[in-house]
């Protein structure tokens, strides 16, 4: 099984990107995760969305297509989805209802510095994924509040509770993605 991790933050020291990498370490044997970078995507422009697309867009589409499931880890920006992530989803969402996102199982992690842990971006993303026909793992939302307290000085995830929850979430995700792809 191949999972694709997409971070909603392009910040060099992003907590969300680090959580994606921590999640990759929880995967059982036979499951791998690669990572997609939203930083080099142009702003969505329907004029550029032709048979031949910008190379960075082609790469994104290929990596989603080749994956069995997606793991999104994202901050909340102004109570919603960061522009870079929404832009990537917009590129991946065409043609409508028949895109690489249609039917692609996805899970969402949100980590933020606030006490609500990105609860609102989770809801907004679920709404967007209903427009792209992307099923979201039927689990309680995985939130990481006060994320700045969960890492050490070296940028390693050290909070035992978050690590335990992440591990369980990844085991559940792998089982669910397996079931979705067997259908
Ligand atoms: C433009 C901007 C808007 C933000 N808005 C929110 C917000 O609405 N809710 C929230 O919990 N945190 C918000 N934050 C704080 C982020 O949770 C925090 O910067 C987080 O570390 C970003 O994730 P990253 O480390 O993966 O880049 C905002 C940060 C920025 C830069």
PDB file of C-alpha atoms and ligand atoms in Angstrom:
ATOM      1  CA  UNK A   1       0.000   0.000   0.000  1.00  0.00           C
ATOM      2  CA  UNK A   2       1.243   3.452  -0.925  1.00  0.00           C
ATOM      3  CA  UNK A   3       0.124   6.535   0.966  1.00  0.00           C
ATOM      4  CA  UNK A   4       0.772  10.111  -0.069  1.00  0.00           C
ATOM      5  CA  UNK A   5       1.375  12.746   2.600  1.00  0.00           C
ATOM      6  CA  UNK A   6       0.447  16.328   1.792  1.00  0.00           C
ATOM      7  CA  UNK A   7       1.242  19.166   4.167  1.00  0.00           C
ATOM      8  CA  UNK A   8      -0.862  22.309   4.235  1.00  0.00           C
ATOM      9  CA  UNK A   9       2.179  24.266   5.373  1.00  0.00           C
ATOM     10  CA  UNK A  10       5.218  25.057   3.237  1.00  0.00           C
ATOM     11  CA  UNK A  11       7.050  26.581   6.202  1.00  0.00           C
ATOM     12  CA  UNK A  12      10.539  25.054   6.561  1.00  0.00           C
ATOM     13  CA  UNK A  13      10.013  24.085  10.198  1.00  0.00           C
ATOM     14  CA  UNK A  14       6.327  23.255   9.863  1.00  0.00           C
ATOM     15  CA  UNK A  15       4.880  21.190  12.702  1.00  0.00           C
ATOM     16  CA  UNK A  16       2.364  19.685  10.301  1.00  0.00           C
ATOM     17  CA  UNK A  17       5.065  18.506   7.907  1.00  0.00           C
ATOM     18  CA  UNK A  18       6.908  17.013  10.875  1.00  0.00           C
ATOM     19  CA  UNK A  19       3.768  15.208  11.967  1.00  0.00           C
ATOM     20  CA  UNK A  20       3.483  13.707   8.478  1.00  0.00           C
ATOM     21  CA  UNK A  21       7.018  12.367   8.804  1.00  0.00           C
ATOM     22  CA  UNK A  22       6.256  11.033  12.292  1.00  0.00           C
ATOM     23  CA  UNK A  23       3.150   9.323  10.874  1.00  0.00           C
ATOM     24  CA  UNK A  24       5.277   7.656   8.186  1.00  0.00           C
ATOM     25  CA  UNK A  25       7.294   6.006  10.963  1.00  0.00           C
ATOM     26  CA  UNK A  26       4.138   4.393  12.411  1.00  0.00           C
ATOM     27  CA  UNK A  27       3.262   2.467   9.254  1.00  0.00           C
ATOM     28  CA  UNK A  28       3.134  -1.333   9.315  1.00  0.00           C
ATOM     29  CA  UNK A  29       5.378  -3.393   7.045  1.00  0.00           C
ATOM     30  CA  UNK A  30       4.406  -3.218   3.388  1.00  0.00           C
ATOM     31  CA  UNK A  31       2.965   0.288   3.683  1.00  0.00           C
ATOM     32  CA  UNK A  32       4.999   3.262   2.497  1.00  0.00           C
ATOM     33  CA  UNK A  33       4.438   7.013   2.453  1.00  0.00           C
ATOM     34  CA  UNK A  34       5.803   9.508  -0.027  1.00  0.00           C
ATOM     35  CA  UNK A  35       5.370  13.253   0.253  1.00  0.00           C
ATOM     36  CA  UNK A  36       4.062  15.879  -2.073  1.00  0.00           C
ATOM     37  CA  UNK A  37       5.083  19.514  -1.900  1.00  0.00           C
ATOM     38  CA  UNK A  38       2.537  22.239  -2.623  1.00  0.00           C
ATOM     39  CA  UNK A  39       5.186  24.976  -2.754  1.00  0.00           C
ATOM     40  CA  UNK A  40       5.986  24.875  -6.454  1.00  0.00           C
ATOM     41  CA  UNK A  41       2.423  24.758  -7.771  1.00  0.00           C
ATOM     42  CA  UNK A  42       1.327  27.844  -9.696  1.00  0.00           C
ATOM     43  CA  UNK A  43      -1.865  29.539  -8.573  1.00  0.00           C
ATOM     44  CA  UNK A  44      -4.801  27.692 -10.098  1.00  0.00           C
ATOM     45  CA  UNK A  45      -5.682  29.191 -13.437  1.00  0.00           C
ATOM     46  CA  UNK A  46      -8.175  27.532 -15.716  1.00  0.00           C
ATOM     47  CA  UNK A  47      -6.161  28.829 -18.697  1.00  0.00           C
ATOM     48  CA  UNK A  48      -3.195  26.683 -17.570  1.00  0.00           C
ATOM     49  CA  UNK A  49      -5.404  23.664 -16.862  1.00  0.00           C
ATOM     50  CA  UNK A  50      -5.183  22.226 -20.363  1.00  0.00           C
ATOM     51  CA  UNK A  51      -4.170  18.806 -21.732  1.00  0.00           C
ATOM     52  CA  UNK A  52      -0.557  19.757 -21.048  1.00  0.00           C
ATOM     53  CA  UNK A  53      -0.297  21.198 -17.540  1.00  0.00           C
ATOM     54  CA  UNK A  54       2.609  22.778 -15.665  1.00  0.00           C
ATOM     55  CA  UNK A  55       5.153  20.104 -14.673  1.00  0.00           C
ATOM     56  CA  UNK A  56       4.600  20.596 -10.920  1.00  0.00           C
ATOM     57  CA  UNK A  57       0.875  20.032 -11.427  1.00  0.00           C
ATOM     58  CA  UNK A  58       1.484  16.890 -13.489  1.00  0.00           C
ATOM     59  CA  UNK A  59       3.710  15.612 -10.657  1.00  0.00           C
ATOM     60  CA  UNK A  60       1.004  16.235  -8.075  1.00  0.00           C
ATOM     61  CA  UNK A  61      -1.665  14.533 -10.170  1.00  0.00           C
ATOM     62  CA  UNK A  62       0.585  11.530 -10.816  1.00  0.00           C
ATOM     63  CA  UNK A  63       1.485  11.121  -7.170  1.00  0.00           C
ATOM     64  CA  UNK A  64      -2.176  11.245  -6.097  1.00  0.00           C
ATOM     65  CA  UNK A  65      -3.172   8.819  -8.853  1.00  0.00           C
ATOM     66  CA  UNK A  66      -0.408   6.368  -7.914  1.00  0.00           C
ATOM     67  CA  UNK A  67      -1.316   6.391  -4.223  1.00  0.00           C
ATOM     68  CA  UNK A  68      -3.864   4.209  -2.451  1.00  0.00           C
ATOM     69  CA  UNK A  69      -4.764   6.938   0.022  1.00  0.00           C
ATOM     70  CA  UNK A  70      -3.911  10.427   1.207  1.00  0.00           C
ATOM     71  CA  UNK A  71      -2.849  11.779   4.563  1.00  0.00           C
ATOM     72  CA  UNK A  72      -3.285  15.533   4.825  1.00  0.00           C
ATOM     73  CA  UNK A  73      -1.672  17.358   7.743  1.00  0.00           C
ATOM     74  CA  UNK A  74      -2.548  21.007   7.871  1.00  0.00           C
ATOM     75  CA  UNK A  75      -2.641  24.095  10.024  1.00  0.00           C
ATOM     76  CA  UNK A  76      -5.710  26.269  10.227  1.00  0.00           C
ATOM     77  CA  UNK A  77      -5.279  29.731   8.712  1.00  0.00           C
ATOM     78  CA  UNK A  78      -7.836  32.320   9.736  1.00  0.00           C
ATOM     79  CA  UNK A  79     -10.314  29.592  10.696  1.00  0.00           C
ATOM     80  CA  UNK A  80      -9.975  27.809   7.365  1.00  0.00           C
ATOM     81  CA  UNK A  81      -7.813  25.996   4.787  1.00  0.00           C
ATOM     82  CA  UNK A  82      -4.372  27.502   4.013  1.00  0.00           C
ATOM     83  CA  UNK A  83      -4.254  28.873   0.470  1.00  0.00           C
ATOM     84  CA  UNK A  84      -1.432  26.546  -0.638  1.00  0.00           C
ATOM     85  CA  UNK A  85      -3.453  23.460   0.268  1.00  0.00           C
ATOM     86  CA  UNK A  86      -6.697  24.736  -1.248  1.00  0.00           C
ATOM     87  CA  UNK A  87      -4.734  25.594  -4.400  1.00  0.00           C
ATOM     88  CA  UNK A  88      -3.369  22.044  -4.605  1.00  0.00           C
ATOM     89  CA  UNK A  89      -6.850  20.610  -4.124  1.00  0.00           C
ATOM     90  CA  UNK A  90      -8.232  22.898  -6.830  1.00  0.00           C
ATOM     91  CA  UNK A  91      -5.574  21.681  -9.288  1.00  0.00           C
ATOM     92  CA  UNK A  92      -6.290  18.060  -8.381  1.00  0.00           C
ATOM     93  CA  UNK A  93     -10.065  18.464  -8.559  1.00  0.00           C
ATOM     94  CA  UNK A  94     -10.492  18.649 -12.336  1.00  0.00           C
ATOM     95  CA  UNK A  95     -12.293  17.278 -14.267  1.00  0.00           C
ATOM     96  CA  UNK A  96     -15.087  17.685 -11.735  1.00  0.00           C
ATOM     97  CA  UNK A  97     -16.344  14.397 -10.190  1.00  0.00           C
ATOM     98  CA  UNK A  98     -13.839  12.426 -12.345  1.00  0.00           C
ATOM     99  CA  UNK A  99     -10.588  13.779 -10.959  1.00  0.00           C
ATOM    100  CA  UNK A 100      -7.746  11.906  -9.259  1.00  0.00           C
ATOM    101  CA  UNK A 101      -9.415  12.852  -5.955  1.00  0.00           C
ATOM    102  CA  UNK A 102     -12.705  11.128  -6.759  1.00  0.00           C
ATOM    103  CA  UNK A 103     -12.961   8.002  -4.628  1.00  0.00           C
ATOM    104  CA  UNK A 104      -9.435   8.470  -3.206  1.00  0.00           C
ATOM    105  CA  UNK A 105      -9.526   7.677   0.531  1.00  0.00           C
ATOM    106  CA  UNK A 106      -8.158  10.507   2.667  1.00  0.00           C
ATOM    107  CA  UNK A 107      -7.400  11.232   6.298  1.00  0.00           C
ATOM    108  CA  UNK A 108      -6.920  14.640   7.865  1.00  0.00           C
ATOM    109  CA  UNK A 109      -4.637  15.675  10.693  1.00  0.00           C
ATOM    110  CA  UNK A 110      -4.665  19.262  11.880  1.00  0.00           C
ATOM    111  CA  UNK A 111      -2.089  20.756  14.196  1.00  0.00           C
ATOM    112  CA  UNK A 112      -2.214  24.311  15.405  1.00  0.00           C
ATOM    113  CA  UNK A 113      -0.920  26.500  18.181  1.00  0.00           C
ATOM    114  CA  UNK A 114      -4.407  27.156  19.504  1.00  0.00           C
ATOM    115  CA  UNK A 115      -6.334  25.050  21.996  1.00  0.00           C
ATOM    116  CA  UNK A 116      -8.853  23.947  19.356  1.00  0.00           C
ATOM    117  CA  UNK A 117      -6.184  22.267  17.211  1.00  0.00           C
ATOM    118  CA  UNK A 118      -7.598  23.268  13.843  1.00  0.00           C
ATOM    119  CA  UNK A 119     -11.137  21.973  14.413  1.00  0.00           C
ATOM    120  CA  UNK A 120     -12.513  24.458  11.879  1.00  0.00           C
ATOM    121  CA  UNK A 121     -10.099  23.593   9.073  1.00  0.00           C
ATOM    122  CA  UNK A 122     -11.092  19.952   9.537  1.00  0.00           C
ATOM    123  CA  UNK A 123     -14.746  20.793   8.916  1.00  0.00           C
ATOM    124  CA  UNK A 124     -13.924  23.019   5.944  1.00  0.00           C
ATOM    125  CA  UNK A 125     -11.708  20.360   4.367  1.00  0.00           C
ATOM    126  CA  UNK A 126     -14.410  17.720   4.779  1.00  0.00           C
ATOM    127  CA  UNK A 127     -16.797  20.034   2.982  1.00  0.00           C
ATOM    128  CA  UNK A 128     -14.322  20.584   0.129  1.00  0.00           C
ATOM    129  CA  UNK A 129     -13.702  16.822  -0.097  1.00  0.00           C
ATOM    130  CA  UNK A 130     -17.414  16.223  -0.456  1.00  0.00           C
ATOM    131  CA  UNK A 131     -17.236  18.344  -3.641  1.00  0.00           C
ATOM    132  CA  UNK A 132     -14.370  16.226  -4.993  1.00  0.00           C
ATOM    133  CA  UNK A 133     -16.044  12.937  -3.968  1.00  0.00           C
ATOM    134  CA  UNK A 134     -13.087  12.144  -1.715  1.00  0.00           C
ATOM    135  CA  UNK A 135     -14.114   9.861   1.162  1.00  0.00           C
ATOM    136  CA  UNK A 136     -12.652  10.827   4.538  1.00  0.00           C
ATOM    137  CA  UNK A 137     -11.755   8.171   7.096  1.00  0.00           C
ATOM    138  CA  UNK A 138     -14.735   7.592   9.390  1.00  0.00           C
ATOM    139  CA  UNK A 139     -12.887   8.334  12.636  1.00  0.00           C
ATOM    140  CA  UNK A 140     -13.118  11.177  15.107  1.00  0.00           C
ATOM    141  CA  UNK A 141     -11.030  14.116  13.813  1.00  0.00           C
ATOM    142  CA  UNK A 142      -7.335  13.909  14.648  1.00  0.00           C
ATOM    143  CA  UNK A 143      -6.435  17.267  16.187  1.00  0.00           C
ATOM    144  CA  UNK A 144      -3.180  18.400  17.738  1.00  0.00           C
ATOM    145  CA  UNK A 145      -3.833  21.481  19.888  1.00  0.00           C
ATOM    146  CA  UNK A 146      -0.980  23.534  21.348  1.00  0.00           C
ATOM    147  CA  UNK A 147       1.329  21.847  18.871  1.00  0.00           C
ATOM    148  CA  UNK A 148       4.335  23.952  19.896  1.00  0.00           C
ATOM    149  CA  UNK A 149       4.355  22.051  23.202  1.00  0.00           C
ATOM    150  CA  UNK A 150       4.512  18.611  21.574  1.00  0.00           C
ATOM    151  CA  UNK A 151       7.988  18.932  20.009  1.00  0.00           C
ATOM    152  CA  UNK A 152      11.462  19.181  21.490  1.00  0.00           C
ATOM    153  CA  UNK A 153      14.175  21.702  20.555  1.00  0.00           C
ATOM    154  CA  UNK A 154      15.398  19.410  17.788  1.00  0.00           C
ATOM    155  CA  UNK A 155      11.963  19.462  16.158  1.00  0.00           C
ATOM    156  CA  UNK A 156      11.085  15.891  17.112  1.00  0.00           C
ATOM    157  CA  UNK A 157       7.584  14.898  18.152  1.00  0.00           C
ATOM    158  CA  UNK A 158       8.006  13.874  21.780  1.00  0.00           C
ATOM    159  CA  UNK A 159       4.555  14.134  23.329  1.00  0.00           C
ATOM    160  CA  UNK A 160       3.652  10.586  24.357  1.00  0.00           C
ATOM    161  CA  UNK A 161      -0.112  11.051  24.082  1.00  0.00           C
ATOM    162  CA  UNK A 162       0.101  12.550  20.565  1.00  0.00           C
ATOM    163  CA  UNK A 163       2.478   9.782  19.461  1.00  0.00           C
ATOM    164  CA  UNK A 164       0.178   7.070  20.825  1.00  0.00           C
ATOM    165  CA  UNK A 165      -2.886   8.636  19.182  1.00  0.00           C
ATOM    166  CA  UNK A 166      -1.038   9.088  15.894  1.00  0.00           C
ATOM    167  CA  UNK A 167       0.072   5.477  15.905  1.00  0.00           C
ATOM    168  CA  UNK A 168      -3.493   4.253  16.481  1.00  0.00           C
ATOM    169  CA  UNK A 169      -4.841   6.633  13.835  1.00  0.00           C
ATOM    170  CA  UNK A 170      -2.360   5.304  11.275  1.00  0.00           C
ATOM    171  CA  UNK A 171      -3.230   1.674  12.039  1.00  0.00           C
ATOM    172  CA  UNK A 172      -6.940   2.505  11.612  1.00  0.00           C
ATOM    173  CA  UNK A 173      -6.209   4.456   8.426  1.00  0.00           C
ATOM    174  CA  UNK A 174      -4.242   1.606   6.860  1.00  0.00           C
ATOM    175  CA  UNK A 175      -7.047  -0.889   7.627  1.00  0.00           C
ATOM    176  CA  UNK A 176      -9.685   1.441   6.194  1.00  0.00           C
ATOM    177  CA  UNK A 177      -7.676   2.289   3.046  1.00  0.00           C
ATOM    178  CA  UNK A 178      -7.194  -1.456   2.539  1.00  0.00           C
ATOM    179  CA  UNK A 179     -10.938  -2.044   2.782  1.00  0.00           C
ATOM    180  CA  UNK A 180     -11.720   0.911   0.462  1.00  0.00           C
ATOM    181  CA  UNK A 181      -9.318  -0.340  -2.218  1.00  0.00           C
ATOM    182  CA  UNK A 182     -10.664  -3.930  -1.986  1.00  0.00           C
ATOM    183  CA  UNK A 183     -14.167  -2.814  -2.890  1.00  0.00           C
TER     184      UNK A 183
HETATM  185  C1  LIG B   1      -1.812  33.428   8.440  1.00  0.00           C
HETATM  186  C2  LIG B   1      -2.000  32.623   9.705  1.00  0.00           C
HETATM  187  C3  LIG B   1      -3.274  32.393  10.183  1.00  0.00           C
HETATM  188  C4  LIG B   1      -3.466  31.601  11.308  1.00  0.00           C
HETATM  189  N1  LIG B   1      -4.734  31.337  11.732  1.00  0.00           N
HETATM  190  C5  LIG B   1      -4.935  30.423  12.696  1.00  0.00           C
HETATM  191  C6  LIG B   1      -6.252  29.986  13.014  1.00  0.00           C
HETATM  192  O1  LIG B   1      -7.224  30.441  12.460  1.00  0.00           O
HETATM  193  N2  LIG B   1      -6.401  29.032  13.962  1.00  0.00           N
HETATM  194  C7  LIG B   1      -5.305  28.465  14.597  1.00  0.00           C
HETATM  195  O2  LIG B   1      -5.503  27.574  15.412  1.00  0.00           O
HETATM  196  N3  LIG B   1      -4.056  28.883  14.343  1.00  0.00           N
HETATM  197  C8  LIG B   1      -3.829  29.831  13.394  1.00  0.00           C
HETATM  198  N4  LIG B   1      -2.561  30.232  13.084  1.00  0.00           N
HETATM  199  C9  LIG B   1      -1.415  29.705  13.869  1.00  0.00           C
HETATM  200  C10 LIG B   1      -0.976  28.332  13.374  1.00  0.00           C
HETATM  201  O3  LIG B   1      -1.698  27.371  14.109  1.00  0.00           O
HETATM  202  C11 LIG B   1       0.511  28.114  13.633  1.00  0.00           C
HETATM  203  O4  LIG B   1       1.260  29.122  12.971  1.00  0.00           O
HETATM  204  C12 LIG B   1       0.992  26.731  13.187  1.00  0.00           C
HETATM  205  O5  LIG B   1       2.225  26.464  13.747  1.00  0.00           O
HETATM  206  C13 LIG B   1       1.114  26.631  11.682  1.00  0.00           C
HETATM  207  O6  LIG B   1       1.405  25.309  11.311  1.00  0.00           O
HETATM  208  P1  LIG B   1       2.838  24.857  10.765  1.00  0.00           P
HETATM  209  O7  LIG B   1       3.753  24.820  11.969  1.00  0.00           O
HETATM  210  O8  LIG B   1       2.601  23.481  10.199  1.00  0.00           O
HETATM  211  O9  LIG B   1       3.297  25.862   9.744  1.00  0.00           O
HETATM  212  C14 LIG B   1      -2.341  31.047  11.987  1.00  0.00           C
HETATM  213  C15 LIG B   1      -1.049  31.308  11.489  1.00  0.00           C
HETATM  214  C16 LIG B   1      -0.884  32.079  10.372  1.00  0.00           C
HETATM  215  C17 LIG B   1       0.515  32.309   9.845  1.00  0.00           C
END
